[in-house]
Coordinates of C-alpha atoms in Angstrom, one line a residue:
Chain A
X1 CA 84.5 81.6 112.9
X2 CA 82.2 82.4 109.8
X3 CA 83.7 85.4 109.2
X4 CA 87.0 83.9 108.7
X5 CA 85.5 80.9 107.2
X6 CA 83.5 83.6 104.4
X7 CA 87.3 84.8 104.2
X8 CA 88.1 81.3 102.9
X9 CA 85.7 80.4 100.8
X10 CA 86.0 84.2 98.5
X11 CA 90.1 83.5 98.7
X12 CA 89.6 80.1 97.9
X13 CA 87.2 80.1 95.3
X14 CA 89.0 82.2 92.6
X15 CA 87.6 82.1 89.2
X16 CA 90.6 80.4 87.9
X17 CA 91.1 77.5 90.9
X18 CA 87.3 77.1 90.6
X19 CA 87.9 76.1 86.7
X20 CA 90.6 73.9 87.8
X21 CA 88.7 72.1 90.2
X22 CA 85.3 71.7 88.0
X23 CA 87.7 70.7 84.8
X24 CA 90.0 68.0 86.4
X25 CA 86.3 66.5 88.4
X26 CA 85.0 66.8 85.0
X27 CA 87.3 64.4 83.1
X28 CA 86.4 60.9 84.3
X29 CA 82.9 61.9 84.4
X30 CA 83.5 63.0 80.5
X31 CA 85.6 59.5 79.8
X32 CA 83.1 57.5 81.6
X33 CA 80.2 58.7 79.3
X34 CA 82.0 58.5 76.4
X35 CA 83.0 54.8 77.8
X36 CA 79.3 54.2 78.2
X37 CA 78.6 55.3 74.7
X38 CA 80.7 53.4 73.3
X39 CA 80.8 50.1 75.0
X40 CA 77.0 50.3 76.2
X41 CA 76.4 46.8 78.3
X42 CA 79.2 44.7 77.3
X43 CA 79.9 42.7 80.2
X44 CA 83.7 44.0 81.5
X45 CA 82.8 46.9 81.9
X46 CA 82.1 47.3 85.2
X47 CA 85.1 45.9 86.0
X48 CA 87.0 47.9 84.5
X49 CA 85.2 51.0 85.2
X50 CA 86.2 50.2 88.7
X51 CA 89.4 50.0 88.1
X52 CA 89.8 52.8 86.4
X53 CA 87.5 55.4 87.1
X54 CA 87.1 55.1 90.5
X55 CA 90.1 53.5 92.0
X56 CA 92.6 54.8 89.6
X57 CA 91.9 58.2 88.5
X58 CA 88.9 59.7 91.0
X59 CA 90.5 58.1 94.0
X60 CA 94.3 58.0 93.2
X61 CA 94.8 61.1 91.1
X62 CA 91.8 63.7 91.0
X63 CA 91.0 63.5 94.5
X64 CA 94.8 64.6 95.9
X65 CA 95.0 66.8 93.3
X66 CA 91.9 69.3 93.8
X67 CA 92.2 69.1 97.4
X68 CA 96.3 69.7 97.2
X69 CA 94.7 72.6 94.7
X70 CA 92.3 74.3 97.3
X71 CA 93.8 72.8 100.1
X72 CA 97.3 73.9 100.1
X73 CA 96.1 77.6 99.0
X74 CA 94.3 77.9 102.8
X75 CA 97.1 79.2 104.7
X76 CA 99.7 79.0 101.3
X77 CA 98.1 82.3 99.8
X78 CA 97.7 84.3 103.5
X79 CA 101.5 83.4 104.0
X80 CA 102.5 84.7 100.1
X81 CA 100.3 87.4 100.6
X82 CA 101.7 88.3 103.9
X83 CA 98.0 88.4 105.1
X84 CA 98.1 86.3 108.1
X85 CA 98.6 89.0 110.7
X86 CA 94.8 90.3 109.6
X87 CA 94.0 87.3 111.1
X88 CA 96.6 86.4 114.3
X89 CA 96.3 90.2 115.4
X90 CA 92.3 89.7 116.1
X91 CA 90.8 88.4 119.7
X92 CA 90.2 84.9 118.0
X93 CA 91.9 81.8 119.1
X94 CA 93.6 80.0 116.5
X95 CA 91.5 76.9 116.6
X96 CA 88.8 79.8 115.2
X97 CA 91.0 80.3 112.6
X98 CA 92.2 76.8 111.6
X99 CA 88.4 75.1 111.8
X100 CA 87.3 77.6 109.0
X101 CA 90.3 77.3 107.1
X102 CA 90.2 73.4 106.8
X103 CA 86.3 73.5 106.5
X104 CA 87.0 76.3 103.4
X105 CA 88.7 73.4 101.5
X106 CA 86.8 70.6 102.3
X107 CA 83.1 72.2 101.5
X108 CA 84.0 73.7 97.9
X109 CA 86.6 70.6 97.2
X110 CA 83.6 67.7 98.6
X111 CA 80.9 68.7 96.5
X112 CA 82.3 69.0 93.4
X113 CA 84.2 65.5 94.2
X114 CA 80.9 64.0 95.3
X115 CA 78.8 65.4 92.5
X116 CA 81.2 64.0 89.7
X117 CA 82.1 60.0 91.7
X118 CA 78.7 60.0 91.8
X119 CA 77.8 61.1 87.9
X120 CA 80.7 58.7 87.1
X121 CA 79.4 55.4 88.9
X122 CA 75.8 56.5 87.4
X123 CA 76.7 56.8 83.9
X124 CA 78.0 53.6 84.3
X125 CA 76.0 51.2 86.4
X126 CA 72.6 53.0 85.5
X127 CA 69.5 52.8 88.3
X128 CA 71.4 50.1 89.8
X129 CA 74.6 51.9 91.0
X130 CA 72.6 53.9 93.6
X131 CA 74.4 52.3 96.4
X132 CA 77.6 52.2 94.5
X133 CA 77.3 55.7 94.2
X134 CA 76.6 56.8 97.8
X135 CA 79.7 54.3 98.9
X136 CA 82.2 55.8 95.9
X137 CA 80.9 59.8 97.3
X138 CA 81.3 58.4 101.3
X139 CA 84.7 57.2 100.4
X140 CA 85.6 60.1 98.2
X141 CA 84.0 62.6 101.3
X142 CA 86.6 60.5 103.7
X143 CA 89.4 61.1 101.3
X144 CA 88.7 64.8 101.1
X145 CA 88.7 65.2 105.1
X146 CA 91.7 63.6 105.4
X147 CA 94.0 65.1 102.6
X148 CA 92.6 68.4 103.7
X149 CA 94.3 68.1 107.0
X150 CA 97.4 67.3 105.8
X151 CA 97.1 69.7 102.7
X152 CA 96.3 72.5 105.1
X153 CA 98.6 71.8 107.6
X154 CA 101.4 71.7 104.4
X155 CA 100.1 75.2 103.3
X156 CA 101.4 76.0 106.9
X157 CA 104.7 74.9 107.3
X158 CA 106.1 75.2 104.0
X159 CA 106.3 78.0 100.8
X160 CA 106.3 74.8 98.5
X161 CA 103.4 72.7 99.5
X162 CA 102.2 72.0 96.0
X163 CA 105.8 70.2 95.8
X164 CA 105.2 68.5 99.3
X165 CA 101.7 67.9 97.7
X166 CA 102.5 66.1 94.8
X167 CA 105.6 64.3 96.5
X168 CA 103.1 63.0 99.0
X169 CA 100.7 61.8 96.6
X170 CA 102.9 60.5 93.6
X171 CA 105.6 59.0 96.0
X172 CA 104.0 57.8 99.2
X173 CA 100.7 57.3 97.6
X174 CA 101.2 55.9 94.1
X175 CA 104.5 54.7 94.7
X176 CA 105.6 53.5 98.1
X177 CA 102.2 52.2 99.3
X178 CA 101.8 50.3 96.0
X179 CA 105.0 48.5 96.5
X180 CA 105.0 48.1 100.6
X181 CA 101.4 46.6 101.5
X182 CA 102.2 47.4 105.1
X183 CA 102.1 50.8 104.3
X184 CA 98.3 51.0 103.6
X185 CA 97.5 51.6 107.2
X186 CA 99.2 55.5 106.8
X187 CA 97.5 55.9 103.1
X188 CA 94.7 58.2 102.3
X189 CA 93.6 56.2 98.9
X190 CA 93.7 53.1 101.2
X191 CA 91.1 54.4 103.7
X192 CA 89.6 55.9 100.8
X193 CA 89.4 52.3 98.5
X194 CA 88.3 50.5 102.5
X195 CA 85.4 53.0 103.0
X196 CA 83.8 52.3 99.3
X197 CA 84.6 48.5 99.6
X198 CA 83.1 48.3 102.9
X199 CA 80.2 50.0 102.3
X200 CA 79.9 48.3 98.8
X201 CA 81.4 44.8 98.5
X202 CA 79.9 44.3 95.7
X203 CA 80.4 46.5 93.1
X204 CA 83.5 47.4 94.8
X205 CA 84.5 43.5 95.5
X206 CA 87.7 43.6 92.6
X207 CA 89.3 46.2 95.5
X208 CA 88.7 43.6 97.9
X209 CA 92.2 41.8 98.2
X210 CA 93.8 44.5 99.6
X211 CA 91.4 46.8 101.1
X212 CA 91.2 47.9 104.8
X213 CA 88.2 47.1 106.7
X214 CA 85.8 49.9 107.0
X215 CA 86.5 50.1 110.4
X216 CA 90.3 50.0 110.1
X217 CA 89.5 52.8 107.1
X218 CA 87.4 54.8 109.1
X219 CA 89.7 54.9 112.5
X220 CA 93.2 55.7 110.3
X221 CA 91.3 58.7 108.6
X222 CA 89.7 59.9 111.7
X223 CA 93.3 59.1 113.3
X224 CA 95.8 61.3 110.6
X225 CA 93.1 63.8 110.3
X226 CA 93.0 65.1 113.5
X227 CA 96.8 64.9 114.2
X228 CA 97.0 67.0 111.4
X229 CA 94.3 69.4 112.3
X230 CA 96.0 69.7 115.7
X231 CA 100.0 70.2 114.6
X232 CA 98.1 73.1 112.1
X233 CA 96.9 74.5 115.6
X234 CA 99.9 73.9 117.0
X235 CA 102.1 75.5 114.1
X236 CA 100.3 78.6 113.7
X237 CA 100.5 79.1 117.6
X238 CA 104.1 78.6 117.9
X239 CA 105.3 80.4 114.1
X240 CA 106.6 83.8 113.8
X241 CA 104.0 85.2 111.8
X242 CA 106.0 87.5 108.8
Chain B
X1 CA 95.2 96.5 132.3
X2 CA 96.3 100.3 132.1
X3 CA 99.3 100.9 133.1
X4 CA 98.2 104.7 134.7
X5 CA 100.6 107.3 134.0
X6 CA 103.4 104.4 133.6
X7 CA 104.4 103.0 130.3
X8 CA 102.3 101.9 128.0
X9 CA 105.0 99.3 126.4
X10 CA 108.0 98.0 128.0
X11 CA 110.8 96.4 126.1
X12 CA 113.7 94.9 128.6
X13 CA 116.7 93.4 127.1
X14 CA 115.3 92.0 124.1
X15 CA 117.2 90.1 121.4
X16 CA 115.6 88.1 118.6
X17 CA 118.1 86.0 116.7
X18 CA 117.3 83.4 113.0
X19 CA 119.7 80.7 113.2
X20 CA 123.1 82.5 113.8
X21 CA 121.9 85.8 112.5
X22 CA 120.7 88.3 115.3
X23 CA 117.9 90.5 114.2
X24 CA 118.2 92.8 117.4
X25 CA 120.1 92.8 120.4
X26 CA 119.5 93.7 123.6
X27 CA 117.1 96.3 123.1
X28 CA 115.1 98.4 126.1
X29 CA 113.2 101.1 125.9
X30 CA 109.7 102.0 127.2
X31 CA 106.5 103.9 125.3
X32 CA 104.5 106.6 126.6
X33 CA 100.7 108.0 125.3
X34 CA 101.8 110.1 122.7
X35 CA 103.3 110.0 119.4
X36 CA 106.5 108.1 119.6
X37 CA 108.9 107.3 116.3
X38 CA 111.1 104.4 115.8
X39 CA 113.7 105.1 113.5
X40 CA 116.3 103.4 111.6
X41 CA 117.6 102.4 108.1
X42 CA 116.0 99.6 106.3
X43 CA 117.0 96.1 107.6
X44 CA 117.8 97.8 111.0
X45 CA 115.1 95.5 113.2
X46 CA 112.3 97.7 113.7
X47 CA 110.2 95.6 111.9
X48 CA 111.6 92.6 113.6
X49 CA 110.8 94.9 117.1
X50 CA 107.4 95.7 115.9
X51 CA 106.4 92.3 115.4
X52 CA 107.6 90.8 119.0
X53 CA 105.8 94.1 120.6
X54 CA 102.7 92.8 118.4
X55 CA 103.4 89.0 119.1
X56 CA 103.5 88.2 115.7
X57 CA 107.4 87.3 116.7
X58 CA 108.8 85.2 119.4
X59 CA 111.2 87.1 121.9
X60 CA 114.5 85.1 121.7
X61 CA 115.1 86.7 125.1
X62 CA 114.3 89.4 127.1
X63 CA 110.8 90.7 127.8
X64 CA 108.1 92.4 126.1
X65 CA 105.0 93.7 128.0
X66 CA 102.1 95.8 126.5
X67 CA 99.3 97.4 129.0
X68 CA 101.1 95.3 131.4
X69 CA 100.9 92.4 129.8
X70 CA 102.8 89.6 127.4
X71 CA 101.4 90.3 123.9
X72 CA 102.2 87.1 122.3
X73 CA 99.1 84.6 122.2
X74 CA 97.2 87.2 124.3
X75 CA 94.1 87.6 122.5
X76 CA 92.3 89.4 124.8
X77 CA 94.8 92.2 124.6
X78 CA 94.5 91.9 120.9
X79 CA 91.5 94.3 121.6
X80 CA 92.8 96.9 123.3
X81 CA 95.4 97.4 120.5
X82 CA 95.7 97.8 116.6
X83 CA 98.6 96.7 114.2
X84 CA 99.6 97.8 111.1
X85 CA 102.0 95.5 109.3
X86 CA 105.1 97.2 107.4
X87 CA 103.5 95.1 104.0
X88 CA 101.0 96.6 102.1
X89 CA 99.6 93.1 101.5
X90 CA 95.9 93.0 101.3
X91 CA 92.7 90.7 100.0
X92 CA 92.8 92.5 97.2
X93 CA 89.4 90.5 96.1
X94 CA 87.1 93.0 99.0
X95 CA 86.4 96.6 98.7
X96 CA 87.8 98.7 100.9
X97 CA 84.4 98.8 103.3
X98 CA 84.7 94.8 103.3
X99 CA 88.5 94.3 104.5
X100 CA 87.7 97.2 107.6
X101 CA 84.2 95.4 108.7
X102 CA 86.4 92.3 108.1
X103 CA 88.8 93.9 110.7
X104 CA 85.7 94.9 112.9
X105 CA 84.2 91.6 112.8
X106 CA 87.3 89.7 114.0
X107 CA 87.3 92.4 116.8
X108 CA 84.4 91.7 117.9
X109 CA 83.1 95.4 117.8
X110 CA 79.2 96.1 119.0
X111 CA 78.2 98.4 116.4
X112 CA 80.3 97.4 112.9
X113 CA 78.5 99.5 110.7
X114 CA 78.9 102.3 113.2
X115 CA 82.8 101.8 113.6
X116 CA 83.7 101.0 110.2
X117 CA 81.5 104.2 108.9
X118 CA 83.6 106.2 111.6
X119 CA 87.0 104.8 110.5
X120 CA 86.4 105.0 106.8
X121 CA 85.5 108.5 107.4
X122 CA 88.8 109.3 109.6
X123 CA 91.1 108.2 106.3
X124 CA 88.6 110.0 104.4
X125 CA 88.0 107.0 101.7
X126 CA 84.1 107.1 101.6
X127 CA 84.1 107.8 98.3
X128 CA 86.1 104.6 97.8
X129 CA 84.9 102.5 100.4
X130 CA 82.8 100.0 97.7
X131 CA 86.1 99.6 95.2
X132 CA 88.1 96.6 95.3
X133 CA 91.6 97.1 97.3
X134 CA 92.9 96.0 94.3
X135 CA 91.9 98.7 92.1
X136 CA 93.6 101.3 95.2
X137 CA 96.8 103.1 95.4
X138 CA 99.3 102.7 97.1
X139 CA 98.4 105.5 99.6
X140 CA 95.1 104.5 99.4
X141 CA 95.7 100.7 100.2
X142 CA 97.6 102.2 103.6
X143 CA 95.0 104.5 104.4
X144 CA 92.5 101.5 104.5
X145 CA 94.6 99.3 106.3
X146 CA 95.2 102.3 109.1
X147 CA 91.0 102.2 109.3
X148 CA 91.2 98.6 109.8
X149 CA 93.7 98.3 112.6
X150 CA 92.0 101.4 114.2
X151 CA 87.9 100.0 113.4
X152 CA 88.0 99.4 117.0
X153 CA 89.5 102.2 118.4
X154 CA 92.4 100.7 120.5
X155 CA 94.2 102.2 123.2
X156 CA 97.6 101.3 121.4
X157 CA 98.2 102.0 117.8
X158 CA 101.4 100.5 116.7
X159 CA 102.2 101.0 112.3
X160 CA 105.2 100.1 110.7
X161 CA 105.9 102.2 107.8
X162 CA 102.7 103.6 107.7
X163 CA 103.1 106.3 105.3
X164 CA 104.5 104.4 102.8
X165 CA 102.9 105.3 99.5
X166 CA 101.5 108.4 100.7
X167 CA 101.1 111.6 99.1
X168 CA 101.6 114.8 101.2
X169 CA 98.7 115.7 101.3
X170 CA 97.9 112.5 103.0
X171 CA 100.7 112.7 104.6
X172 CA 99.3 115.8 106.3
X173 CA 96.0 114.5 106.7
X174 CA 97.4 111.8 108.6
X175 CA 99.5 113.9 111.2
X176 CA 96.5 115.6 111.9
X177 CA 94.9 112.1 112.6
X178 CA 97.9 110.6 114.5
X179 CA 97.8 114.4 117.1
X180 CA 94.1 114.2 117.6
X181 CA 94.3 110.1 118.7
X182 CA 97.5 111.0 120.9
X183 CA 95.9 114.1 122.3
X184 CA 92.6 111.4 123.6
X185 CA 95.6 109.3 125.4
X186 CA 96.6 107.0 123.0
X187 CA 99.8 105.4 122.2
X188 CA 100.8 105.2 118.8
X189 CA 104.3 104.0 117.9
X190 CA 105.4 104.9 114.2
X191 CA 108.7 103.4 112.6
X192 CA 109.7 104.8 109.5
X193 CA 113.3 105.2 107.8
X194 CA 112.6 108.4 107.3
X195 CA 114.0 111.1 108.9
X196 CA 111.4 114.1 108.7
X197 CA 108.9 111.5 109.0
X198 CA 109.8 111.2 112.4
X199 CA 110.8 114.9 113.1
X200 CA 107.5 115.9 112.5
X201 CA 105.4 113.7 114.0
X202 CA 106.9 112.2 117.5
X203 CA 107.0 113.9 120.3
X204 CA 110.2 110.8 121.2
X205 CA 112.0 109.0 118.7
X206 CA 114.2 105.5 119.3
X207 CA 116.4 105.5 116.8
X208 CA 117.5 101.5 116.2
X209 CA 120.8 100.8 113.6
X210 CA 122.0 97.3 113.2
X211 CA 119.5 95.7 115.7
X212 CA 120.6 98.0 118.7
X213 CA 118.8 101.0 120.0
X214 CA 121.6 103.8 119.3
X215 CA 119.5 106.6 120.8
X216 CA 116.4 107.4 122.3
X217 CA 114.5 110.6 123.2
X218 CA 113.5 114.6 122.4
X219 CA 114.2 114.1 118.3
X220 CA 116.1 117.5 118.3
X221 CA 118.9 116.1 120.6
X222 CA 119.1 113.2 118.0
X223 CA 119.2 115.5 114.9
X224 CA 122.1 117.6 116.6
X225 CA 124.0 114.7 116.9
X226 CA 123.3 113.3 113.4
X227 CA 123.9 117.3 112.0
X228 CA 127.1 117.4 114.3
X229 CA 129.1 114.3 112.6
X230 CA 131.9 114.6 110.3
X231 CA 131.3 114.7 106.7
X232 CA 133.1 113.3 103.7
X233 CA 133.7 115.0 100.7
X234 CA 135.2 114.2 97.3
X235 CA 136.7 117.5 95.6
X236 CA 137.6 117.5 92.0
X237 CA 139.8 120.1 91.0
X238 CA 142.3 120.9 88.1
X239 CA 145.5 121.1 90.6
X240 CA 144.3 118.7 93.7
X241 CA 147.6 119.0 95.7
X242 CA 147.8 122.5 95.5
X243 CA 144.3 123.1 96.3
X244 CA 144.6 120.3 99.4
X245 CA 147.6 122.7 100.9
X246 CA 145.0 125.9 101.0
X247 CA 142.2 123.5 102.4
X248 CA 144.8 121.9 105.3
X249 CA 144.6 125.4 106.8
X250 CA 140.7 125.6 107.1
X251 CA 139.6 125.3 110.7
X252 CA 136.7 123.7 109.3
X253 CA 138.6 120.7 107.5
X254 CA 139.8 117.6 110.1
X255 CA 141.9 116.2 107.2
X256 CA 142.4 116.2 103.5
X257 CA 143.8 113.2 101.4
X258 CA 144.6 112.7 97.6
X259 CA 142.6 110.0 96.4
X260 CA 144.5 107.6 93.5
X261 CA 142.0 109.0 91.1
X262 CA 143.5 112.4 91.6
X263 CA 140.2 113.8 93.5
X264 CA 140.5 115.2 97.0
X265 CA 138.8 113.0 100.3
X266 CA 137.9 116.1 102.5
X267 CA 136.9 115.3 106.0
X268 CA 135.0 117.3 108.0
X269 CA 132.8 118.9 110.7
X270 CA 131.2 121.4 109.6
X271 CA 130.3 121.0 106.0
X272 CA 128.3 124.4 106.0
X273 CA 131.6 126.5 106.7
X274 CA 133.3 124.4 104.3
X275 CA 130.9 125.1 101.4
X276 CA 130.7 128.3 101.9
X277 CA 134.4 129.1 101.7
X278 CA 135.4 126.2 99.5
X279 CA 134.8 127.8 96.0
X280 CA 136.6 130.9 97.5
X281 CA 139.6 129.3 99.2
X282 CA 140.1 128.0 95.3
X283 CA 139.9 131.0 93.3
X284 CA 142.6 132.7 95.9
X285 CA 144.3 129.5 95.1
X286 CA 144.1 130.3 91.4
X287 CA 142.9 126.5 91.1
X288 CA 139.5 125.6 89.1
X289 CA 137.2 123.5 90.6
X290 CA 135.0 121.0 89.0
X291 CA 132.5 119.4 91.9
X292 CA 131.8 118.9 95.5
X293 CA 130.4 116.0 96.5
X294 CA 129.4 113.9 99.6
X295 CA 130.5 110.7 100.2
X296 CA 129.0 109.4 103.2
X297 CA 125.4 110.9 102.7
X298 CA 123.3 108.4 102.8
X299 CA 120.9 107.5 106.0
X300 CA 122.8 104.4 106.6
X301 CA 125.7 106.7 107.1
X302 CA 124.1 108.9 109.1
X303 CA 122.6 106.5 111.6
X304 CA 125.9 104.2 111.5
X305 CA 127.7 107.6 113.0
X306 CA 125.3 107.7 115.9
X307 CA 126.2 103.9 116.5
X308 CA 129.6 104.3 116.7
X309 CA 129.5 107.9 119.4

């Protein structure tokens, strides 16, 4: 597995997708500072920071978008390539080579998530958003898992997974779940949004109304990751490799 | 397990169709140790054969056995043999050392600076071994890839299109290669759309055309029947019709016809005797002639001709 997971991470971490990545994280970390500098302690701004910043653009736009970015490239770029077979033609199973893949995404996609949620909530609550912080980067670690799964398992089954990617995130995500409440038990950004208010209901408590219980959050993620991890297994078992 | 002194790869009735198109059809044929060349024009299905005798493809129907057993999902067998893929696809980000002790790795070899030293040395790319694949040839890039699928030295060596890219002197380099493995027992099946590809190397060709097998065995009984087929011929000439009446009474010519264009359609078996007495036959004619020129010449044609014996 760690050769194949090695693989991932040198295909995955491009100079160019890396800049990507780092640049898009690095934007509501650079808004919120300038925020802070400008507003310094007036009293709304909390409020709206979480609004914004962590609901709104960290949790419903960055986040899909540099996982979908590293994510969908897993088994997207082996299929463009036409590398696969390296990897199909070997005494591995493909569990060995799925585990890696996912794992790829998810360890250069979470830190740089998890380093820049928790710059962002620190810039703007100070000492005092410790907590905050460690409940925005468990959230934001939850919403990495889970889109990795179903970014990877996209990079699988289709040449245009970016396209399936941003359908997914700016039609079911943005769109559908916004307007359908029910829906929020099958959305990644409402597991994500339960995990941070449940471990925070305070800082968090404006994302309260609608927000899944941690539990709830927890058991749909855990849920729609591994059915996605296991139809990637199953895909790559059952494709005819070109 | 080893199938001793039986085949090493059995193919029985196998068909592999997308959707309504049928890729190959009912296909059997078995491989021996030894060199053995599967030949056909591109688009013909040996790729698509290649990659169910690999398990990279489902069989549609039929059967497909390697050392006795299924190869699809097997990964134990993946040991015992080595794949090269028709597409010269690599990572082009790792040297050329990293991608074959990538290849070892996956195989699970004991010693991997041992075997990839060994197989590096056999393509003779030491000197490149710690450049990026992307900085390679094209011949270079194959080479590689042949170390990699043979890092672990397996009992069946199966390359599609392997010397694609190739220079001849690495063309000749690999002959040698592909005689000393099949002189230690192995099996190595080579498909190539190239004729003298083929002719030099195998010891038994399959010839495949339109997803069928037209022909298998000794190569020399195949090239007799591909030299053996009719020929046609467009002959331009200053007075066709007169020239066509001396040509009707060549044994060598099955037929002659005047083409709208005002050129001659010449059919016929042996194209040697006819060039040789063509130019002749029309100065006794007192007609000038302006070109000879085949019409059906190309390997499609040739291999289409074999189909339809």
């Amino acid at each position: 597995m760690g050769t194949v997971f090695r693989l991932t991470l040198r295909q995955l971490a491009s100079r160019r997708r890396l800049a990507i990545v780092v640049l898009l994280a690095a934007i509501p970390v650079g808004l919120s500072a300038l925020v802070n500098a400008f507003l310094g302690e007036e009293e709304d701004f909390t409020q709206g920071f979480v609004d914004t910043m962590v609901n709104a653009m960290l949790v419903g736009l960055i986040l899909p978008i540099v996982v979908m970015t590293l994510a969908t490239s897993a088994f997207g770029n082996e299929l463009e390539d036409r590398t696969l077979n390296m990897l199909v033609l070997k005494p591995i199973s493909r569990l060995a080579i799925v585990v890696p893949k996912l794992l790829g995404s998810i360890v250069i996609a979470a830190p740089v998530l998890v380093g820049a949620t928790t710059a962002v909530v620190l810039i703007a609550l100070g000492d005092g958003g410790v907590r905050a912080a460690g409940a925005a980067s468990g959230a934001l670690l939850v919403g990495v898992v889970t889109y990795a799964a179903i970014f990877t398992w996209a990079g699988l089954i289709t040449k245009n997974a970016l396209a399936f990617a941003l359908v997914y995130v700016f039609l079911w995500e943005a769109l559908l779940v916004g307007f359908l409440p029910g829906l929020r038990f099958v959305s990644i950004r409402s597991y994500t949004v339960g995990v941070m208010h449940g471990l925070d209901d305070t800082t968090f408590a404006a994302l309260g109304d609608d927000a899944l219980t941690l539990p709830a959050a927890l058991a749909g993620a855990g849920i729609i990751s591994a059915v996605f991890f296991l139809l990637t297994v199953r895909r790559l078992r059952r494709m005819d490799v070109p | 397990m080893t199938v001793a002194n039986g085949p090493t790869i059995q193919v029985e009735g196998v068909s592999k169709w997308y959707g309504s198109v049928v890729a190959v059809n009912d296909v059997s044929f078995e491989v021996y140790p030894g060199i053995t060349g599967l030949l056909g024009p591109n688009g013909a299905g040996k790729t698509t054969l290649l990659h169910m005798m690999s398990g990279l493809a489902k069989v549609s129907k039929g059967e497909v056995r390697v050392l006795g057993q299924p190869p699809r999902g097997n990964h134990e067998l993946y040991r015992r043999i080595g794949v090269m893929s028709e597409h010269e696809a690599v990572y082009t980000f790792l040297t050329g050392r990293e991608l074959v002790e990538l290849a070892a790795r996956l195989q699970g070899v004991e010693d991997v600076r041992a075997s990839v030293d060994w197989a590096i040395d056999t393509v003779n790319l030491a000197d490149a071994q710690h450049r990026t694949l992307g900085t390679y040839s094209r011949g270079m890039r194959q080479r590689m890839r042949l170390a990699a699928a043979m890092v672990h030295d397996p009992e069946v060596l199966i390359l599609d299109e392997p010397l694609n890219g190739t220079d001849p002197r690495q063309r000749l380099e690999f002959e040698a290669l592909m005689r000393e493995l099949a002189a230690r027992g192995r099996t190595i099946l080579i498909s190539s759309h190239i004729l003298e590809e083929v002719e030099t190397l195998a010891s038994k060709t399959l010839l495949i055309v339109s997803g069928k097998l037209a022909a298998s065995g000794d190569y020399r009984a195949i090239r007799r029947k591909l030299d053996d087929r009719p020929f046609k011929l467009r002959v331009v000439s200053e007075e066709p019709r007169k020239l066509a009446a001396a040509l009707v009474g060549v044994e060598a010519v099955d037929s002659v016809a005047v083409d709208p264009d005002g050129s001659l359609i010449v059919l016929t078996s042996n194209v040697g005797e006819l060039q040789g007495s063509i130019a002749k036959l029309a100065r006794d004619a007192a007609v000038r002639l302006y070109r000879v020129e085949p019409l059906d010449d190309s390997l499609e044609s040739v291999f289409s001709y074999v189909v339809e014996r």
